[in-house]
mmCIF file of C-alpha atoms in Angstrom:
data_model
loop_
_atom_site.group_PDB
_atom_site.id
_atom_site.type_symbol
_atom_site.label_atom_id
_atom_site.label_comp_id
_atom_site.label_asym_id
_atom_site.label_seq_id
_atom_site.Cartn_x
_atom_site.Cartn_y
_atom_site.Cartn_z
ATOM 1 C CA UNK R 1 132.351 25.528 51.751
ATOM 2 C CA UNK R 2 131.320 22.788 49.447
ATOM 3 C CA UNK R 3 128.327 22.250 51.587
ATOM 4 C CA UNK R 4 127.635 25.897 51.590
ATOM 5 C CA UNK R 5 127.990 25.992 47.872
ATOM 6 C CA UNK R 6 125.511 23.166 47.466
ATOM 7 C CA UNK R 7 123.070 24.954 49.703
ATOM 8 C CA UNK R 8 123.588 28.085 47.688
ATOM 9 C CA UNK R 9 122.823 26.153 44.501
ATOM 10 C CA UNK R 10 119.821 24.572 46.114
ATOM 11 C CA UNK R 11 118.450 27.902 47.147
ATOM 12 C CA UNK R 12 119.377 29.477 43.921
ATOM 13 C CA UNK R 13 117.684 26.925 41.761
ATOM 14 C CA UNK R 14 114.145 28.062 42.565
ATOM 15 C CA UNK R 15 115.051 31.583 41.592
ATOM 16 C CA UNK R 16 116.656 30.551 38.373
ATOM 17 C CA UNK R 17 113.923 27.993 37.694
ATOM 18 C CA UNK R 18 111.075 30.327 38.551
ATOM 19 C CA UNK R 19 110.216 30.978 34.904
ATOM 20 C CA UNK R 20 109.786 27.250 34.328
ATOM 21 C CA UNK R 21 107.553 26.978 37.387
ATOM 22 C CA UNK R 22 105.422 29.849 36.124
ATOM 23 C CA UNK R 23 105.075 28.188 32.725
ATOM 24 C CA UNK R 24 103.853 24.934 34.222
ATOM 25 C CA UNK R 25 101.140 26.609 36.394
ATOM 26 C CA UNK R 26 99.906 29.052 33.735
ATOM 27 C CA UNK R 27 96.750 27.023 32.724
ATOM 28 C CA UNK R 28 95.035 26.838 36.122
ATOM 29 C CA UNK R 29 95.802 30.443 36.726
ATOM 30 C CA UNK R 30 94.596 31.556 33.314
ATOM 31 C CA UNK R 31 90.804 31.091 34.026
ATOM 32 C CA UNK R 32 91.180 32.879 37.321
ATOM 33 C CA UNK R 33 93.121 35.665 35.675
ATOM 34 C CA UNK R 34 90.500 35.914 32.912
ATOM 35 C CA UNK R 35 87.684 36.058 35.412
ATOM 36 C CA UNK R 36 89.577 38.599 37.494
ATOM 37 C CA UNK R 37 89.689 40.884 34.468
ATOM 38 C CA UNK R 38 85.797 40.926 34.236
ATOM 39 C CA UNK R 39 84.548 43.896 36.240
ATOM 40 C CA UNK R 40 81.687 41.917 37.922
ATOM 41 C CA UNK R 41 81.265 40.519 41.420
ATOM 42 C CA UNK R 42 81.336 36.772 42.020
ATOM 43 C CA UNK R 43 77.556 36.457 42.591
ATOM 44 C CA UNK R 44 76.911 38.022 39.183
ATOM 45 C CA UNK R 45 79.240 35.585 37.515
ATOM 46 C CA UNK R 46 77.464 32.656 39.227
ATOM 47 C CA UNK R 47 74.083 33.979 38.056
ATOM 48 C CA UNK R 48 75.348 34.247 34.487
ATOM 49 C CA UNK R 49 76.674 30.682 34.643
ATOM 50 C CA UNK R 50 73.324 29.364 35.933
ATOM 51 C CA UNK R 51 71.464 31.231 33.193
ATOM 52 C CA UNK R 52 73.712 29.774 30.531
ATOM 53 C CA UNK R 53 73.154 26.281 31.963
ATOM 54 C CA UNK R 54 69.356 26.780 31.908
ATOM 55 C CA UNK R 55 69.471 27.988 28.296
ATOM 56 C CA UNK R 56 71.504 24.950 27.277
ATOM 57 C CA UNK R 57 69.016 22.649 29.069
ATOM 58 C CA UNK R 58 66.057 24.258 27.332
ATOM 59 C CA UNK R 59 67.824 23.974 24.007
ATOM 60 C CA UNK R 60 68.337 20.250 24.566
ATOM 61 C CA UNK R 61 64.652 19.814 25.507
ATOM 62 C CA UNK R 62 63.569 21.616 22.317
ATOM 63 C CA UNK R 63 65.763 19.344 20.243
ATOM 64 C CA UNK R 64 64.206 16.245 21.854
ATOM 65 C CA UNK R 65 60.677 17.535 21.308
ATOM 66 C CA UNK R 66 61.342 18.398 17.690
ATOM 67 C CA UNK R 67 62.638 14.900 17.074
ATOM 68 C CA UNK R 68 59.573 13.329 18.736
ATOM 69 C CA UNK R 69 57.217 15.713 16.926
ATOM 70 C CA UNK R 70 58.581 14.613 13.584
ATOM 71 C CA UNK R 71 57.878 10.979 14.414
ATOM 72 C CA UNK R 72 54.269 11.463 15.560
ATOM 73 C CA UNK R 73 52.862 12.624 12.192
ATOM 74 C CA UNK R 74 54.355 9.521 10.637
ATOM 75 C CA UNK R 75 52.355 7.404 13.072
ATOM 76 C CA UNK R 76 49.165 9.308 12.317
ATOM 77 C CA UNK R 77 49.698 9.007 8.607
ATOM 78 C CA UNK R 78 50.215 5.304 9.054
ATOM 79 C CA UNK R 79 46.928 4.953 10.936
ATOM 80 C CA UNK R 80 44.989 6.929 8.352
ATOM 81 C CA UNK R 81 46.492 4.916 5.516
ATOM 82 C CA UNK R 82 45.548 1.709 7.242
ATOM 83 C CA UNK R 83 42.015 2.932 7.687
ATOM 84 C CA UNK R 84 41.754 3.721 4.000
ATOM 85 C CA UNK R 85 43.612 0.781 2.576
ATOM 86 C CA UNK R 86 42.246 -1.652 5.152
ATOM 87 C CA UNK R 87 38.653 -1.392 3.908
ATOM 88 C CA UNK R 88 39.676 -1.732 0.297
ATOM 89 C CA UNK R 89 41.894 -4.695 1.128
ATOM 90 C CA UNK R 90 39.051 -6.428 2.977
ATOM 91 C CA UNK R 91 36.748 -5.857 0.030
ATOM 92 C CA UNK R 92 39.277 -7.385 -2.343
ATOM 93 C CA UNK R 93 40.238 -10.362 -0.200
ATOM 94 C CA UNK R 94 37.094 -11.066 1.836
ATOM 95 C CA UNK R 95 33.470 -10.876 0.550
ATOM 96 C CA UNK R 96 30.801 -8.906 2.367
ATOM 97 C CA UNK R 97 29.079 -10.618 5.294
ATOM 98 C CA UNK R 98 25.676 -10.145 3.646
ATOM 99 C CA UNK R 99 26.904 -12.032 0.592
ATOM 100 C CA UNK R 100 28.179 -14.828 2.803
ATOM 101 C CA UNK R 101 24.870 -15.030 4.662
ATOM 102 C CA UNK R 102 22.869 -15.074 1.444
ATOM 103 C CA UNK R 103 25.133 -17.765 0.040
ATOM 104 C CA UNK R 104 24.703 -19.838 3.193
ATOM 105 C CA UNK R 105 20.932 -19.408 3.085
ATOM 106 C CA UNK R 106 20.683 -20.478 -0.543
ATOM 107 C CA UNK R 107 22.983 -23.465 -0.104
ATOM 108 C CA UNK R 108 21.854 -24.514 3.348
ATOM 109 C CA UNK R 109 18.035 -24.223 3.460
ATOM 110 C CA UNK R 110 17.066 -26.472 0.589
ATOM 111 C CA UNK R 111 14.736 -26.013 -2.369
ATOM 112 C CA UNK R 112 11.084 -26.489 -3.275
ATOM 113 C CA UNK R 113 9.355 -27.740 -6.411
ATOM 114 C CA UNK R 114 5.899 -26.327 -7.178
ATOM 115 C CA UNK R 115 3.465 -25.718 -10.042
ATOM 116 C CA UNK R 116 1.076 -22.901 -10.981
ATOM 117 C CA UNK R 117 -2.012 -22.988 -13.174
ATOM 118 C CA UNK R 118 -4.529 -20.168 -13.594
ATOM 119 C CA UNK R 119 -8.071 -20.772 -14.875
ATOM 120 C CA UNK R 120 -9.101 -17.537 -16.565
ATOM 121 C CA UNK R 121 -12.714 -18.618 -16.940
ATOM 122 C CA UNK R 122 -13.235 -19.565 -13.286
ATOM 123 C CA UNK R 123 -10.638 -16.972 -12.093
ATOM 124 C CA UNK R 124 -8.914 -19.557 -9.918
ATOM 125 C CA UNK R 125 -5.243 -20.092 -9.193
ATOM 126 C CA UNK R 126 -4.212 -23.711 -8.609
ATOM 127 C CA UNK R 127 -0.957 -24.116 -6.674
ATOM 128 C CA UNK R 128 0.708 -27.520 -6.603
ATOM 129 C CA UNK R 129 3.263 -28.253 -3.868
ATOM 130 C CA UNK R 130 5.328 -31.097 -5.355
ATOM 131 C CA UNK R 131 8.351 -31.872 -3.215
ATOM 132 C CA UNK R 132 11.316 -30.424 -1.332
ATOM 133 C CA UNK R 133 14.967 -31.446 -1.346
ATOM 134 C CA UNK R 134 18.049 -31.005 0.824
ATOM 135 C CA UNK R 135 16.125 -29.281 3.609
ATOM 136 C CA UNK R 136 18.083 -27.814 6.478
ATOM 137 C CA UNK R 137 18.161 -30.062 9.569
ATOM 138 C CA UNK R 138 16.258 -28.419 12.419
ATOM 139 C CA UNK R 139 16.081 -31.283 14.963
ATOM 140 C CA UNK R 140 18.866 -32.467 17.249
ATOM 141 C CA UNK R 141 18.924 -35.782 15.391
ATOM 142 C CA UNK R 142 20.077 -34.043 12.198
ATOM 143 C CA UNK R 143 16.718 -34.136 10.385
ATOM 144 C CA UNK R 144 13.367 -32.292 10.200
ATOM 145 C CA UNK R 145 9.606 -32.886 10.178
ATOM 146 C CA UNK R 146 8.618 -30.574 7.305
ATOM 147 C CA UNK R 147 5.274 -29.260 6.118
ATOM 148 C CA UNK R 148 4.300 -26.340 3.859
ATOM 149 C CA UNK R 149 1.993 -23.341 4.395
ATOM 150 C CA UNK R 150 0.684 -21.671 1.212
ATOM 151 C CA UNK R 151 -1.108 -18.311 0.955
ATOM 152 C CA UNK R 152 -1.529 -15.171 -1.163
ATOM 153 C CA UNK R 153 -0.640 -11.760 0.213
ATOM 154 C CA UNK R 154 -3.904 -10.389 -1.208
ATOM 155 C CA UNK R 155 -5.895 -12.659 1.133
ATOM 156 C CA UNK R 156 -3.799 -13.659 4.129
ATOM 157 C CA UNK R 157 -6.790 -15.036 5.999
ATOM 158 C CA UNK R 158 -6.954 -17.993 3.664
ATOM 159 C CA UNK R 159 -3.972 -20.289 4.235
ATOM 160 C CA UNK R 160 -3.459 -23.934 3.294
ATOM 161 C CA UNK R 161 -1.201 -26.522 4.940
ATOM 162 C CA UNK R 162 0.237 -29.777 3.648
ATOM 163 C CA UNK R 163 0.652 -32.930 5.697
ATOM 164 C CA UNK R 164 3.644 -33.298 8.006
ATOM 165 C CA UNK R 165 6.359 -35.722 6.868
ATOM 166 C CA UNK R 166 8.453 -37.204 9.646
ATOM 167 C CA UNK R 167 12.253 -37.152 9.771
ATOM 168 C CA UNK R 168 13.114 -36.470 6.159
ATOM 169 C CA UNK R 169 15.036 -33.741 4.336
ATOM 170 C CA UNK R 170 13.446 -34.769 1.023
ATOM 171 C CA UNK R 171 9.644 -34.897 1.512
ATOM 172 C CA UNK R 172 7.280 -35.589 -1.405
ATOM 173 C CA UNK R 173 4.015 -33.682 -0.850
ATOM 174 C CA UNK R 174 2.073 -33.870 -4.132
ATOM 175 C CA UNK R 175 -0.752 -31.654 -2.832
ATOM 176 C CA UNK R 176 -2.620 -28.871 -4.628
ATOM 177 C CA UNK R 177 -4.635 -25.891 -3.409
ATOM 178 C CA UNK R 178 -7.033 -23.532 -5.194
ATOM 179 C CA UNK R 179 -7.358 -19.794 -4.585
ATOM 180 C CA UNK R 180 -10.169 -17.579 -5.857
ATOM 181 C CA UNK R 181 -8.527 -14.451 -7.251
ATOM 182 C CA UNK R 182 -9.749 -12.011 -9.884
ATOM 183 C CA UNK R 183 -7.608 -11.656 -12.973
ATOM 184 C CA UNK R 184 -7.212 -7.912 -12.359
ATOM 185 C CA UNK R 185 -5.801 -8.618 -8.881
ATOM 186 C CA UNK R 186 -3.297 -11.275 -9.946
ATOM 187 C CA UNK R 187 -0.441 -8.839 -10.767
ATOM 188 C CA UNK R 188 -0.789 -7.172 -7.360
ATOM 189 C CA UNK R 189 -0.500 -10.392 -5.352
ATOM 190 C CA UNK R 190 2.446 -12.544 -4.232
ATOM 191 C CA UNK R 191 2.383 -16.295 -3.687
ATOM 192 C CA UNK R 192 4.108 -17.327 -0.446
ATOM 193 C CA UNK R 193 5.165 -20.920 0.299
ATOM 194 C CA UNK R 194 6.789 -21.431 3.703
ATOM 195 C CA UNK R 195 8.303 -24.705 4.906
ATOM 196 C CA UNK R 196 8.140 -25.322 8.669
ATOM 197 C CA UNK R 197 9.631 -27.939 10.958
ATOM 198 C CA UNK R 198 6.887 -29.515 13.080
ATOM 199 C CA UNK R 199 7.422 -29.687 16.856
ATOM 200 C CA UNK R 200 4.878 -31.320 19.111
ATOM 201 C CA UNK R 201 5.560 -29.383 22.296
ATOM 202 C CA UNK R 202 7.316 -26.197 21.138
ATOM 203 C CA UNK R 203 6.859 -23.521 18.514
ATOM 204 C CA UNK R 204 7.264 -24.668 14.924
ATOM 205 C CA UNK R 205 10.479 -23.377 13.368
ATOM 206 C CA UNK R 206 10.484 -22.018 9.841
ATOM 207 C CA UNK R 207 13.095 -23.573 7.559
ATOM 208 C CA UNK R 208 12.691 -21.157 4.655
ATOM 209 C CA UNK R 209 10.258 -19.728 2.163
ATOM 210 C CA UNK R 210 9.654 -18.980 -1.511
ATOM 211 C CA UNK R 211 8.009 -15.677 -2.465
ATOM 212 C CA UNK R 212 6.802 -15.427 -6.030
ATOM 213 C CA UNK R 213 5.282 -12.122 -7.257
ATOM 214 C CA UNK R 214 2.594 -13.204 -9.706
ATOM 215 C CA UNK R 215 3.314 -10.171 -11.871
ATOM 216 C CA UNK R 216 6.732 -11.671 -12.677
ATOM 217 C CA UNK R 217 5.379 -14.923 -14.181
ATOM 218 C CA UNK R 218 3.261 -15.721 -17.210
ATOM 219 C CA UNK R 219 0.128 -17.652 -16.292
ATOM 220 C CA UNK R 220 -0.851 -18.314 -19.897
ATOM 221 C CA UNK R 221 0.432 -21.867 -19.456
ATOM 222 C CA UNK R 222 1.170 -24.277 -16.608
ATOM 223 C CA UNK R 223 4.371 -23.502 -14.707
ATOM 224 C CA UNK R 224 6.450 -26.127 -12.900
ATOM 225 C CA UNK R 225 9.824 -25.234 -11.439
ATOM 226 C CA UNK R 226 12.289 -25.467 -8.544
ATOM 227 C CA UNK R 227 13.168 -22.480 -6.330
ATOM 228 C CA UNK R 228 15.768 -22.117 -3.596
ATOM 229 C CA UNK R 229 14.482 -21.454 -0.102
ATOM 230 C CA UNK R 230 15.510 -18.187 1.522
ATOM 231 C CA UNK R 231 15.230 -16.892 5.061
ATOM 232 C CA UNK R 232 11.690 -15.912 5.968
ATOM 233 C CA UNK R 233 11.036 -12.190 5.763
ATOM 234 C CA UNK R 234 9.236 -10.227 8.434
ATOM 235 C CA UNK R 235 5.502 -10.757 8.575
ATOM 236 C CA UNK R 236 4.057 -8.332 6.058
ATOM 237 C CA UNK R 237 1.427 -5.884 7.183
ATOM 238 C CA UNK R 238 -1.936 -6.915 5.877
ATOM 239 C CA UNK R 239 -3.185 -4.649 3.114
ATOM 240 C CA UNK R 240 -6.566 -3.231 4.156
ATOM 241 C CA UNK R 241 -7.197 -1.076 1.098
ATOM 242 C CA UNK R 242 -7.302 2.583 0.090
ATOM 243 C CA UNK R 243 -9.967 5.259 0.107
ATOM 244 C CA UNK R 244 -10.294 8.557 -1.754
ATOM 245 C CA UNK R 245 -12.214 11.534 -0.367
ATOM 246 C CA UNK R 246 -12.127 15.312 -0.488
ATOM 247 C CA UNK R 247 -12.259 17.926 2.274
ATOM 248 C CA UNK R 248 -13.413 21.521 2.175
ATOM 249 C CA UNK R 249 -13.828 24.065 4.963
ATOM 250 C CA UNK R 250 -15.472 27.501 4.665
ATOM 251 C CA UNK R 251 -14.678 29.642 7.749
ATOM 252 C CA UNK R 252 -17.322 32.266 6.977
ATOM 253 C CA UNK R 253 -20.146 29.693 7.070
ATOM 254 C CA UNK R 254 -18.452 27.219 9.496
ATOM 255 C CA UNK R 255 -19.159 24.404 7.034
ATOM 256 C CA UNK R 256 -16.896 21.334 6.820
ATOM 257 C CA UNK R 257 -17.683 19.216 3.755
ATOM 258 C CA UNK R 258 -16.486 15.606 3.431
ATOM 259 C CA UNK R 259 -17.040 13.962 0.050
ATOM 260 C CA UNK R 260 -16.498 10.175 0.046
ATOM 261 C CA UNK R 261 -15.549 9.314 -3.531
ATOM 262 C CA UNK R 262 -14.373 5.689 -3.827
ATOM 263 C CA UNK R 263 -12.258 2.890 -2.372
ATOM 264 C CA UNK R 264 -10.110 0.119 -3.868
ATOM 265 C CA UNK R 265 -8.213 -3.052 -2.964
ATOM 266 C CA UNK R 266 -10.303 -3.531 0.160
ATOM 267 C CA UNK R 267 -9.668 -6.535 2.353
ATOM 268 C CA UNK R 268 -11.848 -9.570 1.649
ATOM 269 C CA UNK R 269 -14.289 -10.100 4.498
ATOM 270 C CA UNK R 270 -16.841 -12.594 3.119
ATOM 271 C CA UNK R 271 -16.378 -16.296 2.482
ATOM 272 C CA UNK R 272 -16.763 -15.816 -1.273
ATOM 273 C CA UNK R 273 -13.797 -13.430 -1.375
ATOM 274 C CA UNK R 274 -15.659 -10.114 -1.524
ATOM 275 C CA UNK R 275 -17.138 -7.564 0.884
ATOM 276 C CA UNK R 276 -20.198 -5.349 1.357
ATOM 277 C CA UNK R 277 -18.443 -2.083 2.245
ATOM 278 C CA UNK R 278 -19.808 1.182 3.589
ATOM 279 C CA UNK R 279 -18.111 4.219 5.140
ATOM 280 C CA UNK R 280 -18.637 5.990 8.439
ATOM 281 C CA UNK R 281 -17.530 9.592 9.007
ATOM 282 C CA UNK R 282 -17.062 10.554 12.659
ATOM 283 C CA UNK R 283 -16.247 13.978 14.072
ATOM 284 C CA UNK R 284 -14.274 13.898 17.326
ATOM 285 C CA UNK R 285 -14.222 17.071 19.427
ATOM 286 C CA UNK R 286 -11.751 17.257 22.311
ATOM 287 C CA UNK R 287 -11.319 13.460 22.171
ATOM 288 C CA UNK R 288 -15.040 12.791 22.491
ATOM 289 C CA UNK R 289 -17.368 11.494 19.769
ATOM 290 C CA UNK R 290 -19.390 14.388 18.449
ATOM 291 C CA UNK R 291 -21.132 13.782 15.107
ATOM 292 C CA UNK R 292 -21.505 10.825 12.734
ATOM 293 C CA UNK R 293 -22.760 10.113 9.210
ATOM 294 C CA UNK R 294 -22.801 6.934 7.104
ATOM 295 C CA UNK R 295 -22.769 6.117 3.404
ATOM 296 C CA UNK R 296 -24.889 3.505 1.677
ATOM 297 C CA UNK R 297 -23.758 -0.152 1.438
ATOM 298 C CA UNK R 298 -22.155 -1.391 -1.788
ATOM 299 C CA UNK R 299 -22.737 -5.106 -2.343
ATOM 300 C CA UNK R 300 -20.134 -7.711 -3.351
ATOM 301 C CA UNK R 301 -17.230 -5.460 -4.268
ATOM 302 C CA UNK R 302 -13.709 -4.624 -3.176
ATOM 303 C CA UNK R 303 -13.644 -1.380 -5.170
ATOM 304 C CA UNK R 304 -16.843 0.507 -4.287
ATOM 305 C CA UNK R 305 -17.814 3.888 -5.750
ATOM 306 C CA UNK R 306 -19.787 6.140 -3.370
ATOM 307 C CA UNK R 307 -19.675 9.825 -4.396
ATOM 308 C CA UNK R 308 -21.620 10.811 -1.255
ATOM 309 C CA UNK R 309 -21.286 14.191 0.453
ATOM 310 C CA UNK R 310 -21.663 15.093 4.123
ATOM 311 C CA UNK R 311 -21.726 18.595 5.551
ATOM 312 C CA UNK R 312 -20.896 19.322 9.208
ATOM 313 C CA UNK R 313 -21.184 22.626 11.031
ATOM 314 C CA UNK R 314 -17.911 23.301 12.822
ATOM 315 C CA UNK R 315 -17.260 26.790 14.287
ATOM 316 C CA UNK R 316 -13.946 28.321 13.322
ATOM 317 C CA UNK R 317 -12.805 28.466 16.952
ATOM 318 C CA UNK R 318 -13.304 24.664 17.194
ATOM 319 C CA UNK R 319 -11.723 23.521 13.928
ATOM 320 C CA UNK R 320 -8.306 23.089 15.583
ATOM 321 C CA UNK R 321 -9.809 20.720 18.167
ATOM 322 C CA UNK R 322 -11.665 18.494 15.690
ATOM 323 C CA UNK R 323 -10.536 15.099 14.348
ATOM 324 C CA UNK R 324 -12.248 13.555 11.314
ATOM 325 C CA UNK R 325 -12.314 9.756 11.456
ATOM 326 C CA UNK R 326 -12.951 7.861 8.199
ATOM 327 C CA UNK R 327 -13.686 4.147 8.679
ATOM 328 C CA UNK R 328 -14.650 1.456 6.159
ATOM 329 C CA UNK R 329 -16.906 -1.377 7.345
ATOM 330 C CA UNK R 330 -18.184 -4.665 5.984
ATOM 331 C CA UNK R 331 -21.964 -4.935 6.261
ATOM 332 C CA UNK R 332 -23.436 -8.215 7.475
ATOM 333 C CA UNK R 333 -27.152 -8.949 7.848
ATOM 334 C CA UNK R 334 -26.747 -11.861 10.236
ATOM 335 C CA UNK R 335 -23.744 -10.994 12.386
ATOM 336 C CA UNK R 336 -22.235 -7.753 13.585
ATOM 337 C CA UNK R 337 -20.665 -5.376 11.057
ATOM 338 C CA UNK R 338 -16.881 -5.672 11.003
ATOM 339 C CA UNK R 339 -14.418 -2.800 10.508
ATOM 340 C CA UNK R 340 -12.031 -3.165 7.571
ATOM 341 C CA UNK R 341 -9.830 -0.182 8.311
ATOM 342 C CA UNK R 342 -9.684 3.368 9.612
ATOM 343 C CA UNK R 343 -7.763 6.638 9.431
ATOM 344 C CA UNK R 344 -8.137 10.068 10.971
ATOM 345 C CA UNK R 345 -7.272 13.637 10.004
ATOM 346 C CA UNK R 346 -6.699 16.669 12.168
ATOM 347 C CA UNK R 347 -3.981 18.637 13.892
ATOM 348 C CA UNK R 348 -3.001 15.505 15.864
ATOM 349 C CA UNK R 349 -2.605 13.390 12.721
ATOM 350 C CA UNK R 350 0.687 12.575 10.998
ATOM 351 C CA UNK R 351 1.983 11.931 7.483
ATOM 352 C CA UNK R 352 -0.409 12.253 4.539
ATOM 353 C CA UNK R 353 -3.396 12.754 6.834
ATOM 354 C CA UNK R 354 -1.839 15.810 8.492
ATOM 355 C CA UNK R 355 -0.747 17.172 5.107
ATOM 356 C CA UNK R 356 -4.270 16.795 3.682
ATOM 357 C CA UNK R 357 -5.751 18.544 6.721
ATOM 358 C CA UNK R 358 -3.210 21.392 6.571
ATOM 359 C CA UNK R 359 -3.849 21.885 2.855
ATOM 360 C CA UNK R 360 -7.575 22.142 3.550
ATOM 361 C CA UNK R 361 -7.060 24.827 6.216
ATOM 362 C CA UNK R 362 -4.660 26.815 4.061
ATOM 363 C CA UNK R 363 -7.016 26.702 1.050
ATOM 364 C CA UNK R 364 -10.463 27.702 2.375
ATOM 365 C CA UNK R 365 -13.529 27.139 0.184
ATOM 366 C CA UNK R 366 -11.505 24.832 -2.093
ATOM 367 C CA UNK R 367 -12.237 21.057 -2.143
ATOM 368 C CA UNK R 368 -9.058 18.936 -1.989
ATOM 369 C CA UNK R 369 -9.213 15.233 -2.860
ATOM 370 C CA UNK R 370 -6.567 12.652 -1.934
ATOM 371 C CA UNK R 371 -6.057 8.890 -1.623
ATOM 372 C CA UNK R 372 -5.239 7.420 1.797
ATOM 373 C CA UNK R 373 -4.246 3.933 2.943
ATOM 374 C CA UNK R 374 -6.467 2.345 5.574
ATOM 375 C CA UNK R 375 -4.878 1.400 8.894
ATOM 376 C CA UNK R 376 -5.812 -1.255 11.475
ATOM 377 C CA UNK R 377 -8.765 -0.019 13.566
ATOM 378 C CA UNK R 378 -7.085 -0.705 16.910
ATOM 379 C CA UNK R 379 -4.016 1.332 15.899
ATOM 380 C CA UNK R 380 -6.176 4.340 14.982
ATOM 381 C CA UNK R 381 -8.274 4.049 18.141
ATOM 382 C CA UNK R 382 -5.126 3.980 20.249
ATOM 383 C CA UNK R 383 -3.727 7.032 18.481
ATOM 384 C CA UNK R 384 -6.982 8.931 18.995
ATOM 385 C CA UNK R 385 -7.094 8.090 22.706
ATOM 386 C CA UNK R 386 -10.845 8.508 22.912
ATOM 387 C CA UNK R 387 -12.320 9.132 26.316
ATOM 388 C CA UNK R 388 -14.640 6.318 27.301
ATOM 389 C CA UNK R 389 -18.195 7.075 28.254
ATOM 390 C CA UNK R 390 -19.325 5.188 31.332
ATOM 391 C CA UNK R 391 -22.844 3.883 31.030
ATOM 392 C CA UNK R 392 -24.734 3.792 34.286
ATOM 393 C CA UNK R 393 -26.826 0.691 34.667
ATOM 394 C CA UNK R 394 -30.480 1.329 35.435
ATOM 395 C CA UNK R 395 -31.778 -0.032 38.739
ATOM 396 C CA UNK R 396 -33.983 -3.121 38.369
ATOM 397 C CA UNK R 397 -37.688 -2.528 38.486
#
């Protein structure tokens, strides 16, 4: 019976302890009971759970992007600030490269001593090349073979050279040269003194130069001074001179009138520093020479006055195809006449020439005068592109 009683207690204990067992298993059964209360099938609940998970994932991605987006503007602002402050910092700490180059040129090329004396009675400029010092070494041995070229920009054909001094950065030249130049032309000219390094088998290298505008100095007394050498500038275009003329076209009468007035600052062509200028007026039709007229010759002058008129008959339907070529020549009795400079006007022209031509066409019957700079003859001929005329040789008799 004792055994039976024990068994009875053993079997009875689960019944009496059932409330405790229910209390211990209430948590795992609570979610299932809560879900069982929702009136939805299982597949709907799974779909809702997946949707919630997707929303949470997207929310996390948005948070990450917002954080990154806040950092990017800071980077951009940093770059822009560097770009702004960087230039100002460089300017404050480091000088401009041009200033450094100019400083190197002035300190590293050397200097030249020269003298100037102008004879107002003879209208001559005497240039004395005295000496140079601390010249830049151009040879592999650390020295140079210097010499000096002297000329005026008003007459670039006439150039003087000193002797060559071997292997020295401090040559003493003590040479003088005389230029014929009118007093009225002195302020418009520049004295150029260039120091070269002599090479026997290769091109001579320029060490530096001194450019002295004569308008900036007083030639009332003798000048003697030192000047620093600077890098040689580009070869200046030779000044050929200027010419003034007027144009007038009357469509009703088909008359084109060219009035050659005067010229000035013409290039020197004769040995005595003057020229014997005259002017040719050519009409070019469809790139072929058509008509020509010539002024009289003015002797021994660089500023001739002509005031000569030429009238050409040009039909209105041809005026757009016509080019007017104005050329200034130096007359020579013995040798062939040489061209000083040219220019052309027409619809194919450019710059002041085209503007003068357009003004003439837009103002019929009204003469319009204007100054023009002469250009090298070969440049104008190339721009015109004239068609060559082949001359047939006659058979021998």
